[in-house]
Amino acid sequence: MGRHGEVLARHPVWRWPSRIGRGYEMDVILDDPFVASGHLEIHEAPNGRLSVADLQSVNGMVLLPSREKRASAEIGPEDVVRVGHTQLRIRPRSFQVAAERPVRQARSGRRAVLFLALITALVATFAWSAFVTTSHRDEGVVVAISVLLMLAAAAVWVAIWSLVSRTVGGRANFAAHGVVACAGVLALEFWNTGAQYLAFGFDASWLETLALAGAAAIFAVMVYRHLRLASRATRFAHAAVAAGVSTIAFGGAVVLTNLTEATNLGIQSHSESLKAPSFVMVSGITPTAFVDGADSLKQKVDAMATE
């Protein structure tokens, strides 16, 4: 078995007792330099279990998840024994395998279609966002550059995950990783846009800061789905890694933002979320009151200048 629990090879055993080792006289031959010529002997035990005994090897055997060496042990069909650098799971002939899975011929095709639909939606979203936020006279150039940069970043991201998936799991799953990436980026884009509108409408810039937690959660889910496609580790391990990566990424972004704000001391604070007046949900001061306040401030500044 592999380190993630995947089956790498199966060896049938035709008689009891059976022996495992590196020697050619063994019933199961292991190509592991840390395994003795004759390493283990397997006997039948009551209740469908098996008894394994170490044949006085140097490295012994370990019944995972324990790290303690054992001279003998009684194991079931789900127990994993490690000898040298090899993990073994020994099952009797009576073990019932899982039911046959139905073949889904159109699954890969549907996934490719979904990937194309999501990438189209992503291009449209980024193009519209660049169009409504740019003040450059060459709007078409700005939109094109924004879309091309997004596509390049998405291609690199999906390619990296596909390479990891191919290396670890044996399958690239390019379309599946593309679906996860596009869906995640779209969710982040809509989440951040919604947070900006709420911050503008209620004049609450703290909502944008709070939205970082939601964005971190979305990013963690995206990384988790990538890991599920690339690795056969446990769900808990995938969730822990995804949470750690998201925490580091968004924690670094928060620290960088705070450092940037610290260098801007003395600059008047302002909201970066500017939307149409129809989205304003709170009542501010009247234009007359604002102008009167500016006149009062001007008088104070003029007085300070003449001193």
PDB file of C-alpha atoms in Angstrom:
ATOM      1  CA  MET A   1       0.000   0.000   0.000  1.00  0.00           C
ATOM      2  CA  GLY A   2       1.060   3.583  -0.600  1.00  0.00           C
ATOM      3  CA  ARG A   3       1.515   6.149   2.140  1.00  0.00           C
ATOM      4  CA  HIS A   4      -1.956   7.583   1.442  1.00  0.00           C
ATOM      5  CA  GLY A   5      -3.683   4.205   1.730  1.00  0.00           C
ATOM      6  CA  GLU A   6      -3.905   3.503  -1.993  1.00  0.00           C
ATOM      7  CA  VAL A   7      -3.323  -0.057  -3.194  1.00  0.00           C
ATOM      8  CA  LEU A   8      -0.110  -0.297  -5.236  1.00  0.00           C
ATOM      9  CA  ALA A   9      -0.054  -4.065  -5.825  1.00  0.00           C
ATOM     10  CA  ARG A  10      -2.026  -7.194  -4.912  1.00  0.00           C
ATOM     11  CA  HIS A  11      -0.499 -10.630  -4.288  1.00  0.00           C
ATOM     12  CA  PRO A  12      -2.710 -13.734  -3.967  1.00  0.00           C
ATOM     13  CA  VAL A  13      -1.835 -16.273  -1.262  1.00  0.00           C
ATOM     14  CA  TRP A  14      -2.806 -19.901  -1.884  1.00  0.00           C
ATOM     15  CA  ARG A  15      -1.843 -21.660   1.353  1.00  0.00           C
ATOM     16  CA  TRP A  16      -1.414 -21.250   5.090  1.00  0.00           C
ATOM     17  CA  PRO A  17       0.976 -20.624   6.630  1.00  0.00           C
ATOM     18  CA  SER A  18       2.420 -18.144   4.131  1.00  0.00           C
ATOM     19  CA  ARG A  19       5.671 -16.273   4.396  1.00  0.00           C
ATOM     20  CA  ILE A  20       6.612 -12.771   3.274  1.00  0.00           C
ATOM     21  CA  GLY A  21      10.117 -11.495   2.595  1.00  0.00           C
ATOM     22  CA  ARG A  22      12.752 -10.667   0.014  1.00  0.00           C
ATOM     23  CA  GLY A  23      13.862 -14.246  -0.606  1.00  0.00           C
ATOM     24  CA  TYR A  24      12.753 -16.057  -3.741  1.00  0.00           C
ATOM     25  CA  GLU A  25      11.434 -18.963  -1.682  1.00  0.00           C
ATOM     26  CA  MET A  26       8.831 -16.680  -0.073  1.00  0.00           C
ATOM     27  CA  ASP A  27       5.130 -16.881  -0.966  1.00  0.00           C
ATOM     28  CA  VAL A  28       5.053 -13.072  -1.352  1.00  0.00           C
ATOM     29  CA  ILE A  29       8.301 -11.415  -2.479  1.00  0.00           C
ATOM     30  CA  LEU A  30       8.855  -7.762  -1.502  1.00  0.00           C
ATOM     31  CA  ASP A  31      11.379  -5.591  -3.334  1.00  0.00           C
ATOM     32  CA  ASP A  32      12.377  -3.615  -0.233  1.00  0.00           C
ATOM     33  CA  PRO A  33      16.026  -3.539   0.980  1.00  0.00           C
ATOM     34  CA  PHE A  34      14.796  -2.993   4.554  1.00  0.00           C
ATOM     35  CA  VAL A  35      12.897  -6.301   4.533  1.00  0.00           C
ATOM     36  CA  ALA A  36      14.635  -9.528   5.568  1.00  0.00           C
ATOM     37  CA  SER A  37      14.936 -12.570   3.329  1.00  0.00           C
ATOM     38  CA  GLY A  38      12.235 -14.169   5.471  1.00  0.00           C
ATOM     39  CA  HIS A  39      10.390 -11.464   7.375  1.00  0.00           C
ATOM     40  CA  LEU A  40       6.805 -12.479   8.264  1.00  0.00           C
ATOM     41  CA  GLU A  41       4.784 -15.638   8.619  1.00  0.00           C
ATOM     42  CA  ILE A  42       0.988 -15.587   8.371  1.00  0.00           C
ATOM     43  CA  HIS A  43      -1.401 -18.115   9.944  1.00  0.00           C
ATOM     44  CA  GLU A  44      -5.172 -18.361  10.023  1.00  0.00           C
ATOM     45  CA  ALA A  45      -6.760 -17.255  13.299  1.00  0.00           C
ATOM     46  CA  PRO A  46     -10.287 -17.710  14.697  1.00  0.00           C
ATOM     47  CA  ASN A  47     -13.231 -15.531  13.585  1.00  0.00           C
ATOM     48  CA  GLY A  48     -11.815 -14.899  10.117  1.00  0.00           C
ATOM     49  CA  ARG A  49      -8.784 -13.019  11.423  1.00  0.00           C
ATOM     50  CA  LEU A  50      -5.118 -13.676  10.684  1.00  0.00           C
ATOM     51  CA  SER A  51      -2.069 -14.097  12.893  1.00  0.00           C
ATOM     52  CA  VAL A  52       1.238 -12.564  11.754  1.00  0.00           C
ATOM     53  CA  ALA A  53       4.595 -13.292  13.369  1.00  0.00           C
ATOM     54  CA  ASP A  54       8.005 -11.723  12.848  1.00  0.00           C
ATOM     55  CA  LEU A  55      10.698 -14.218  11.773  1.00  0.00           C
ATOM     56  CA  GLN A  56      13.390 -12.615  13.955  1.00  0.00           C
ATOM     57  CA  SER A  57      14.143  -9.868  11.431  1.00  0.00           C
ATOM     58  CA  VAL A  58      16.339  -6.869  12.222  1.00  0.00           C
ATOM     59  CA  ASN A  59      13.701  -4.199  11.552  1.00  0.00           C
ATOM     60  CA  GLY A  60      10.727  -6.199  12.857  1.00  0.00           C
ATOM     61  CA  MET A  61       7.126  -5.305  12.151  1.00  0.00           C
ATOM     62  CA  VAL A  62       4.844  -2.483  13.258  1.00  0.00           C
ATOM     63  CA  LEU A  63       1.045  -2.538  13.468  1.00  0.00           C
ATOM     64  CA  LEU A  64      -0.012   0.951  12.388  1.00  0.00           C
ATOM     65  CA  PRO A  65      -0.775   3.559  13.622  1.00  0.00           C
ATOM     66  CA  SER A  66       1.487   2.480  16.506  1.00  0.00           C
ATOM     67  CA  ARG A  67       5.258   2.782  16.063  1.00  0.00           C
ATOM     68  CA  GLU A  68       6.103   0.029  18.514  1.00  0.00           C
ATOM     69  CA  LYS A  69       7.744  -3.094  17.128  1.00  0.00           C
ATOM     70  CA  ARG A  70       5.855  -6.318  17.775  1.00  0.00           C
ATOM     71  CA  ALA A  71       6.897  -9.962  17.597  1.00  0.00           C
ATOM     72  CA  SER A  72       3.389 -11.108  16.672  1.00  0.00           C
ATOM     73  CA  ALA A  73      -0.128  -9.743  16.276  1.00  0.00           C
ATOM     74  CA  GLU A  74      -3.645 -10.766  15.321  1.00  0.00           C
ATOM     75  CA  ILE A  75      -5.012  -8.593  12.546  1.00  0.00           C
ATOM     76  CA  GLY A  76      -8.251  -7.977  10.701  1.00  0.00           C
ATOM     77  CA  PRO A  77      -8.909  -7.079   7.053  1.00  0.00           C
ATOM     78  CA  GLU A  78      -8.556  -3.323   7.671  1.00  0.00           C
ATOM     79  CA  ASP A  79      -5.354  -3.405   9.749  1.00  0.00           C
ATOM     80  CA  VAL A  80      -2.096  -2.249   8.163  1.00  0.00           C
ATOM     81  CA  VAL A  81       1.267  -3.833   8.997  1.00  0.00           C
ATOM     82  CA  ARG A  82       4.561  -2.150   8.146  1.00  0.00           C
ATOM     83  CA  VAL A  83       7.708  -4.160   7.464  1.00  0.00           C
ATOM     84  CA  GLY A  84      10.765  -2.170   6.453  1.00  0.00           C
ATOM     85  CA  HIS A  85       9.423   0.638   4.263  1.00  0.00           C
ATOM     86  CA  THR A  86       6.496  -1.448   2.990  1.00  0.00           C
ATOM     87  CA  GLN A  87       2.906  -1.263   4.231  1.00  0.00           C
ATOM     88  CA  LEU A  88       0.790  -4.410   3.984  1.00  0.00           C
ATOM     89  CA  ARG A  89      -2.922  -5.079   4.364  1.00  0.00           C
ATOM     90  CA  ILE A  90      -3.717  -8.792   4.478  1.00  0.00           C
ATOM     91  CA  ARG A  91      -7.240  -9.991   3.728  1.00  0.00           C
ATOM     92  CA  PRO A  92      -8.691 -13.514   3.610  1.00  0.00           C
ATOM     93  CA  ARG A  93     -10.404 -14.928   0.525  1.00  0.00           C
ATOM     94  CA  SER A  94     -13.769 -14.586   2.247  1.00  0.00           C
ATOM     95  CA  PHE A  95     -13.440 -10.786   2.396  1.00  0.00           C
ATOM     96  CA  GLN A  96     -16.357  -9.084   0.631  1.00  0.00           C
ATOM     97  CA  VAL A  97     -15.259  -6.411  -1.810  1.00  0.00           C
ATOM     98  CA  ALA A  98     -17.311  -3.282  -2.494  1.00  0.00           C
ATOM     99  CA  ALA A  99     -20.084  -3.452  -5.058  1.00  0.00           C
ATOM    100  CA  GLU A 100     -19.308  -2.715  -8.681  1.00  0.00           C
ATOM    101  CA  ARG A 101     -19.526   0.960  -9.575  1.00  0.00           C
ATOM    102  CA  PRO A 102     -21.560   1.963 -12.629  1.00  0.00           C
ATOM    103  CA  VAL A 103     -19.570   3.473 -15.481  1.00  0.00           C
ATOM    104  CA  ARG A 104     -20.528   7.076 -16.203  1.00  0.00           C
ATOM    105  CA  GLN A 105     -19.525   7.585 -19.786  1.00  0.00           C
ATOM    106  CA  ALA A 106     -20.582  11.221 -20.100  1.00  0.00           C
ATOM    107  CA  ARG A 107     -19.076  12.444 -16.842  1.00  0.00           C
ATOM    108  CA  SER A 108     -15.822  13.740 -18.305  1.00  0.00           C
ATOM    109  CA  GLY A 109     -17.723  15.401 -21.145  1.00  0.00           C
ATOM    110  CA  ARG A 110     -20.092  17.163 -18.763  1.00  0.00           C
ATOM    111  CA  ARG A 111     -17.141  18.294 -16.673  1.00  0.00           C
ATOM    112  CA  ALA A 112     -15.444  19.776 -19.744  1.00  0.00           C
ATOM    113  CA  VAL A 113     -18.649  21.602 -20.730  1.00  0.00           C
ATOM    114  CA  LEU A 114     -19.021  22.944 -17.189  1.00  0.00           C
ATOM    115  CA  PHE A 115     -15.384  24.085 -17.257  1.00  0.00           C
ATOM    116  CA  LEU A 116     -15.941  25.995 -20.509  1.00  0.00           C
ATOM    117  CA  ALA A 117     -19.133  27.568 -19.135  1.00  0.00           C
ATOM    118  CA  LEU A 118     -17.383  28.679 -15.944  1.00  0.00           C
ATOM    119  CA  ILE A 119     -14.353  30.082 -17.772  1.00  0.00           C
ATOM    120  CA  THR A 120     -16.725  32.040 -20.031  1.00  0.00           C
ATOM    121  CA  ALA A 121     -18.536  33.432 -16.990  1.00  0.00           C
ATOM    122  CA  LEU A 122     -15.179  34.287 -15.413  1.00  0.00           C
ATOM    123  CA  VAL A 123     -14.016  36.168 -18.510  1.00  0.00           C
ATOM    124  CA  ALA A 124     -17.299  38.095 -18.661  1.00  0.00           C
ATOM    125  CA  THR A 125     -17.124  38.955 -14.956  1.00  0.00           C
ATOM    126  CA  PHE A 126     -13.541  40.234 -15.107  1.00  0.00           C
ATOM    127  CA  ALA A 127     -14.204  42.154 -18.320  1.00  0.00           C
ATOM    128  CA  TRP A 128     -17.236  43.890 -16.816  1.00  0.00           C
ATOM    129  CA  SER A 129     -15.400  44.639 -13.565  1.00  0.00           C
ATOM    130  CA  ALA A 130     -12.471  46.170 -15.448  1.00  0.00           C
ATOM    131  CA  PHE A 131     -14.832  48.177 -17.662  1.00  0.00           C
ATOM    132  CA  VAL A 132     -16.828  49.762 -14.825  1.00  0.00           C
ATOM    133  CA  THR A 133     -13.798  50.537 -12.642  1.00  0.00           C
ATOM    134  CA  THR A 134     -11.322  51.924 -15.171  1.00  0.00           C
ATOM    135  CA  SER A 135     -10.967  55.645 -15.827  1.00  0.00           C
ATOM    136  CA  HIS A 136      -8.435  55.185 -18.616  1.00  0.00           C
ATOM    137  CA  ARG A 137      -9.332  56.552 -22.032  1.00  0.00           C
ATOM    138  CA  ASP A 138      -8.323  53.259 -23.701  1.00  0.00           C
ATOM    139  CA  GLU A 139     -10.943  51.157 -21.963  1.00  0.00           C
ATOM    140  CA  GLY A 140     -10.650  48.283 -24.430  1.00  0.00           C
ATOM    141  CA  VAL A 141      -6.934  47.870 -23.749  1.00  0.00           C
ATOM    142  CA  VAL A 142      -7.479  47.877 -19.989  1.00  0.00           C
ATOM    143  CA  VAL A 143     -10.251  45.290 -20.250  1.00  0.00           C
ATOM    144  CA  ALA A 144      -8.183  43.070 -22.556  1.00  0.00           C
ATOM    145  CA  ILE A 145      -5.127  43.203 -20.281  1.00  0.00           C
ATOM    146  CA  SER A 146      -7.245  42.419 -17.226  1.00  0.00           C
ATOM    147  CA  VAL A 147      -8.827  39.390 -18.908  1.00  0.00           C
ATOM    148  CA  LEU A 148      -5.512  38.111 -20.296  1.00  0.00           C
ATOM    149  CA  LEU A 149      -3.787  38.378 -16.912  1.00  0.00           C
ATOM    150  CA  MET A 150      -6.677  36.530 -15.276  1.00  0.00           C
ATOM    151  CA  LEU A 151      -6.565  33.764 -17.895  1.00  0.00           C
ATOM    152  CA  ALA A 152      -2.796  33.405 -17.527  1.00  0.00           C
ATOM    153  CA  ALA A 153      -3.036  33.179 -13.738  1.00  0.00           C
ATOM    154  CA  ALA A 154      -5.889  30.655 -13.955  1.00  0.00           C
ATOM    155  CA  ALA A 155      -3.972  28.534 -16.477  1.00  0.00           C
ATOM    156  CA  VAL A 156      -0.874  28.429 -14.265  1.00  0.00           C
ATOM    157  CA  TRP A 157      -2.962  27.619 -11.173  1.00  0.00           C
ATOM    158  CA  VAL A 158      -4.844  24.773 -12.878  1.00  0.00           C
ATOM    159  CA  ALA A 159      -1.661  23.446 -14.513  1.00  0.00           C
ATOM    160  CA  ILE A 160       0.130  23.260 -11.156  1.00  0.00           C
ATOM    161  CA  TRP A 161      -2.737  21.367  -9.529  1.00  0.00           C
ATOM    162  CA  SER A 162      -3.029  19.057 -12.537  1.00  0.00           C
ATOM    163  CA  LEU A 163       0.696  18.293 -12.305  1.00  0.00           C
ATOM    164  CA  VAL A 164       0.373  17.542  -8.590  1.00  0.00           C
ATOM    165  CA  SER A 165      -2.664  15.372  -9.287  1.00  0.00           C
ATOM    166  CA  ARG A 166      -0.822  13.501 -12.033  1.00  0.00           C
ATOM    167  CA  THR A 167       2.252  12.967  -9.861  1.00  0.00           C
ATOM    168  CA  VAL A 168       0.438  11.865  -6.709  1.00  0.00           C
ATOM    169  CA  GLY A 169      -2.741  10.239  -7.981  1.00  0.00           C
ATOM    170  CA  GLY A 170      -1.834   9.167 -11.506  1.00  0.00           C
ATOM    171  CA  ARG A 171      -4.502  11.320 -13.226  1.00  0.00           C
ATOM    172  CA  ALA A 172      -4.233  14.973 -14.225  1.00  0.00           C
ATOM    173  CA  ASN A 173      -7.969  15.807 -13.849  1.00  0.00           C
ATOM    174  CA  PHE A 174      -7.374  19.070 -15.741  1.00  0.00           C
ATOM    175  CA  ALA A 175     -11.052  19.822 -16.411  1.00  0.00           C
ATOM    176  CA  ALA A 176     -12.025  19.008 -12.823  1.00  0.00           C
ATOM    177  CA  HIS A 177      -9.320  21.289 -11.420  1.00  0.00           C
ATOM    178  CA  GLY A 178     -10.440  23.952 -13.890  1.00  0.00           C
ATOM    179  CA  VAL A 179     -14.017  23.705 -12.623  1.00  0.00           C
ATOM    180  CA  VAL A 180     -12.851  24.066  -9.012  1.00  0.00           C
ATOM    181  CA  ALA A 181     -10.600  27.032  -9.808  1.00  0.00           C
ATOM    182  CA  CYS A 182     -13.168  28.929 -11.901  1.00  0.00           C
ATOM    183  CA  ALA A 183     -15.986  28.310  -9.418  1.00  0.00           C
ATOM    184  CA  GLY A 184     -13.768  29.433  -6.542  1.00  0.00           C
ATOM    185  CA  VAL A 185     -12.619  32.631  -8.255  1.00  0.00           C
ATOM    186  CA  LEU A 186     -16.192  33.479  -9.283  1.00  0.00           C
ATOM    187  CA  ALA A 187     -17.361  32.956  -5.702  1.00  0.00           C
ATOM    188  CA  LEU A 188     -14.563  35.214  -4.429  1.00  0.00           C
ATOM    189  CA  GLU A 189     -15.399  37.894  -6.995  1.00  0.00           C
ATOM    190  CA  PHE A 190     -19.120  37.937  -6.175  1.00  0.00           C
ATOM    191  CA  TRP A 191     -18.427  37.808  -2.428  1.00  0.00           C
ATOM    192  CA  ASN A 192     -16.006  40.762  -2.550  1.00  0.00           C
ATOM    193  CA  THR A 193     -18.335  42.764  -4.805  1.00  0.00           C
ATOM    194  CA  GLY A 194     -21.245  42.180  -2.436  1.00  0.00           C
ATOM    195  CA  ALA A 195     -19.119  43.234   0.533  1.00  0.00           C
ATOM    196  CA  GLN A 196     -18.104  46.443  -1.254  1.00  0.00           C
ATOM    197  CA  TYR A 197     -21.719  47.368  -2.007  1.00  0.00           C
ATOM    198  CA  LEU A 198     -22.731  46.704   1.606  1.00  0.00           C
ATOM    199  CA  ALA A 199     -19.795  48.741   2.912  1.00  0.00           C
ATOM    200  CA  PHE A 200     -20.748  51.629   0.635  1.00  0.00           C
ATOM    201  CA  GLY A 201     -24.483  51.408   1.259  1.00  0.00           C
ATOM    202  CA  PHE A 202     -24.182  51.374   5.057  1.00  0.00           C
ATOM    203  CA  ASP A 203     -21.025  53.526   5.231  1.00  0.00           C
ATOM    204  CA  ALA A 204     -19.293  50.734   7.143  1.00  0.00           C
ATOM    205  CA  SER A 205     -15.753  50.117   5.953  1.00  0.00           C
ATOM    206  CA  TRP A 206     -15.358  47.467   8.654  1.00  0.00           C
ATOM    207  CA  LEU A 207     -17.619  45.226   6.552  1.00  0.00           C
ATOM    208  CA  GLU A 208     -14.847  44.956   3.963  1.00  0.00           C
ATOM    209  CA  THR A 209     -12.429  43.836   6.664  1.00  0.00           C
ATOM    210  CA  LEU A 210     -14.970  41.326   7.959  1.00  0.00           C
ATOM    211  CA  ALA A 211     -15.474  40.056   4.415  1.00  0.00           C
ATOM    212  CA  LEU A 212     -11.856  38.858   4.439  1.00  0.00           C
ATOM    213  CA  ALA A 213     -12.924  36.040   6.765  1.00  0.00           C
ATOM    214  CA  GLY A 214     -15.552  34.908   4.266  1.00  0.00           C
ATOM    215  CA  ALA A 215     -13.075  35.170   1.391  1.00  0.00           C
ATOM    216  CA  ALA A 216     -10.578  33.090   3.374  1.00  0.00           C
ATOM    217  CA  ALA A 217     -13.253  30.428   3.912  1.00  0.00           C
ATOM    218  CA  ILE A 218     -14.070  30.345   0.173  1.00  0.00           C
ATOM    219  CA  PHE A 219     -10.378  30.039  -0.689  1.00  0.00           C
ATOM    220  CA  ALA A 220      -9.969  27.228   1.862  1.00  0.00           C
ATOM    221  CA  VAL A 221     -12.869  25.309   0.283  1.00  0.00           C
ATOM    222  CA  MET A 222     -11.297  25.769  -3.153  1.00  0.00           C
ATOM    223  CA  VAL A 223      -7.924  24.416  -1.963  1.00  0.00           C
ATOM    224  CA  TYR A 224      -9.730  21.549  -0.203  1.00  0.00           C
ATOM    225  CA  ARG A 225     -11.481  20.521  -3.420  1.00  0.00           C
ATOM    226  CA  HIS A 226      -8.178  20.646  -5.304  1.00  0.00           C
ATOM    227  CA  LEU A 227      -6.586  18.408  -2.667  1.00  0.00           C
ATOM    228  CA  ARG A 228      -9.471  15.932  -2.854  1.00  0.00           C
ATOM    229  CA  LEU A 229      -8.833  15.594  -6.589  1.00  0.00           C
ATOM    230  CA  ALA A 230      -5.053  15.312  -6.244  1.00  0.00           C
ATOM    231  CA  SER A 231      -4.540  13.149  -3.159  1.00  0.00           C
ATOM    232  CA  ARG A 232      -6.051  10.157  -1.410  1.00  0.00           C
ATOM    233  CA  ALA A 233      -5.241  11.355   2.082  1.00  0.00           C
ATOM    234  CA  THR A 234      -8.008  11.647   4.672  1.00  0.00           C
ATOM    235  CA  ARG A 235     -10.606  14.392   4.537  1.00  0.00           C
ATOM    236  CA  PHE A 236      -9.330  15.725   7.867  1.00  0.00           C
ATOM    237  CA  ALA A 237      -5.795  16.027   6.480  1.00  0.00           C
ATOM    238  CA  HIS A 238      -7.100  17.834   3.395  1.00  0.00           C
ATOM    239  CA  ALA A 239      -9.183  20.204   5.532  1.00  0.00           C
ATOM    240  CA  ALA A 240      -6.241  20.939   7.842  1.00  0.00           C
ATOM    241  CA  VAL A 241      -3.910  21.721   4.934  1.00  0.00           C
ATOM    242  CA  ALA A 242      -6.533  23.880   3.194  1.00  0.00           C
ATOM    243  CA  ALA A 243      -7.227  25.842   6.381  1.00  0.00           C
ATOM    244  CA  GLY A 244      -3.503  26.354   6.955  1.00  0.00           C
ATOM    245  CA  VAL A 245      -2.851  27.564   3.408  1.00  0.00           C
ATOM    246  CA  SER A 246      -5.810  29.955   3.537  1.00  0.00           C
ATOM    247  CA  THR A 247      -4.788  31.304   6.940  1.00  0.00           C
ATOM    248  CA  ILE A 248      -1.231  31.966   5.768  1.00  0.00           C
ATOM    249  CA  ALA A 249      -2.354  33.589   2.504  1.00  0.00           C
ATOM    250  CA  PHE A 250      -5.016  35.881   3.951  1.00  0.00           C
ATOM    251  CA  GLY A 251      -3.076  36.506   7.158  1.00  0.00           C
ATOM    252  CA  GLY A 252      -0.185  37.743   5.045  1.00  0.00           C
ATOM    253  CA  ALA A 253      -2.574  39.954   3.071  1.00  0.00           C
ATOM    254  CA  VAL A 254      -3.921  41.506   6.288  1.00  0.00           C
ATOM    255  CA  VAL A 255      -0.407  42.158   7.609  1.00  0.00           C
ATOM    256  CA  LEU A 256       0.627  43.737   4.303  1.00  0.00           C
ATOM    257  CA  THR A 257      -2.488  45.934   4.311  1.00  0.00           C
ATOM    258  CA  ASN A 258      -1.806  47.114   7.867  1.00  0.00           C
ATOM    259  CA  LEU A 259       1.807  47.925   7.002  1.00  0.00           C
ATOM    260  CA  THR A 260       0.656  49.914   3.979  1.00  0.00           C
ATOM    261  CA  GLU A 261      -1.849  51.860   6.068  1.00  0.00           C
ATOM    262  CA  ALA A 262       0.820  52.557   8.685  1.00  0.00           C
ATOM    263  CA  THR A 263       2.947  54.290   6.047  1.00  0.00           C
ATOM    264  CA  ASN A 264      -0.021  56.508   5.093  1.00  0.00           C
ATOM    265  CA  LEU A 265      -0.411  58.179   8.477  1.00  0.00           C
ATOM    266  CA  GLY A 266      -1.589  61.755   8.099  1.00  0.00           C
ATOM    267  CA  ILE A 267      -3.489  61.066   4.904  1.00  0.00           C
ATOM    268  CA  GLN A 268      -7.228  61.607   5.185  1.00  0.00           C
ATOM    269  CA  SER A 269      -9.086  58.298   5.370  1.00  0.00           C
ATOM    270  CA  HIS A 270     -11.736  57.630   2.768  1.00  0.00           C
ATOM    271  CA  SER A 271     -13.894  54.818   1.523  1.00  0.00           C
ATOM    272  CA  GLU A 272     -12.561  52.969  -1.507  1.00  0.00           C
ATOM    273  CA  SER A 273     -16.021  51.593  -2.341  1.00  0.00           C
ATOM    274  CA  LEU A 274     -17.714  54.171  -4.582  1.00  0.00           C
ATOM    275  CA  LYS A 275     -21.039  53.074  -6.068  1.00  0.00           C
ATOM    276  CA  ALA A 276     -24.183  54.685  -7.450  1.00  0.00           C
ATOM    277  CA  PRO A 277     -26.052  56.970  -4.985  1.00  0.00           C
ATOM    278  CA  SER A 278     -29.096  54.695  -5.224  1.00  0.00           C
ATOM    279  CA  PHE A 279     -27.230  52.095  -3.154  1.00  0.00           C
ATOM    280  CA  VAL A 280     -26.829  54.432  -0.153  1.00  0.00           C
ATOM    281  CA  MET A 281     -28.815  53.023   2.791  1.00  0.00           C
ATOM    282  CA  VAL A 282     -27.897  55.602   5.445  1.00  0.00           C
ATOM    283  CA  SER A 283     -28.572  59.319   5.662  1.00  0.00           C
ATOM    284  CA  GLY A 284     -25.491  61.525   5.692  1.00  0.00           C
ATOM    285  CA  ILE A 285     -25.116  65.228   6.293  1.00  0.00           C
ATOM    286  CA  THR A 286     -26.670  67.715   3.893  1.00  0.00           C
ATOM    287  CA  PRO A 287     -24.519  69.491   1.288  1.00  0.00           C
ATOM    288  CA  THR A 288     -25.090  72.776   3.130  1.00  0.00           C
ATOM    289  CA  ALA A 289     -23.800  71.335   6.393  1.00  0.00           C
ATOM    290  CA  PHE A 290     -20.792  69.892   4.587  1.00  0.00           C
ATOM    291  CA  VAL A 291     -19.943  73.265   3.003  1.00  0.00           C
ATOM    292  CA  ASP A 292     -20.424  75.075   6.323  1.00  0.00           C
ATOM    293  CA  GLY A 293     -18.039  72.627   7.941  1.00  0.00           C
ATOM    294  CA  ALA A 294     -15.512  73.253   5.209  1.00  0.00           C
ATOM    295  CA  ASP A 295     -15.797  77.029   5.716  1.00  0.00           C
ATOM    296  CA  SER A 296     -15.212  76.602   9.438  1.00  0.00           C
ATOM    297  CA  LEU A 297     -12.168  74.457   8.776  1.00  0.00           C
ATOM    298  CA  LYS A 298     -10.857  76.988   6.250  1.00  0.00           C
ATOM    299  CA  GLN A 299     -11.079  79.783   8.810  1.00  0.00           C
ATOM    300  CA  LYS A 300      -9.065  77.732  11.306  1.00  0.00           C
ATOM    301  CA  VAL A 301      -6.395  76.962   8.702  1.00  0.00           C
ATOM    302  CA  ASP A 302      -6.198  80.624   7.641  1.00  0.00           C
ATOM    303  CA  ALA A 303      -5.797  81.661  11.261  1.00  0.00           C
ATOM    304  CA  MET A 304      -2.981  79.174  11.759  1.00  0.00           C
ATOM    305  CA  ALA A 305      -1.275  80.397   8.582  1.00  0.00           C
ATOM    306  CA  THR A 306      -1.246  84.027   9.744  1.00  0.00           C
ATOM    307  CA  GLU A 307       0.269  83.240  13.132  1.00  0.00           C
TER     308      GLU A 307
END
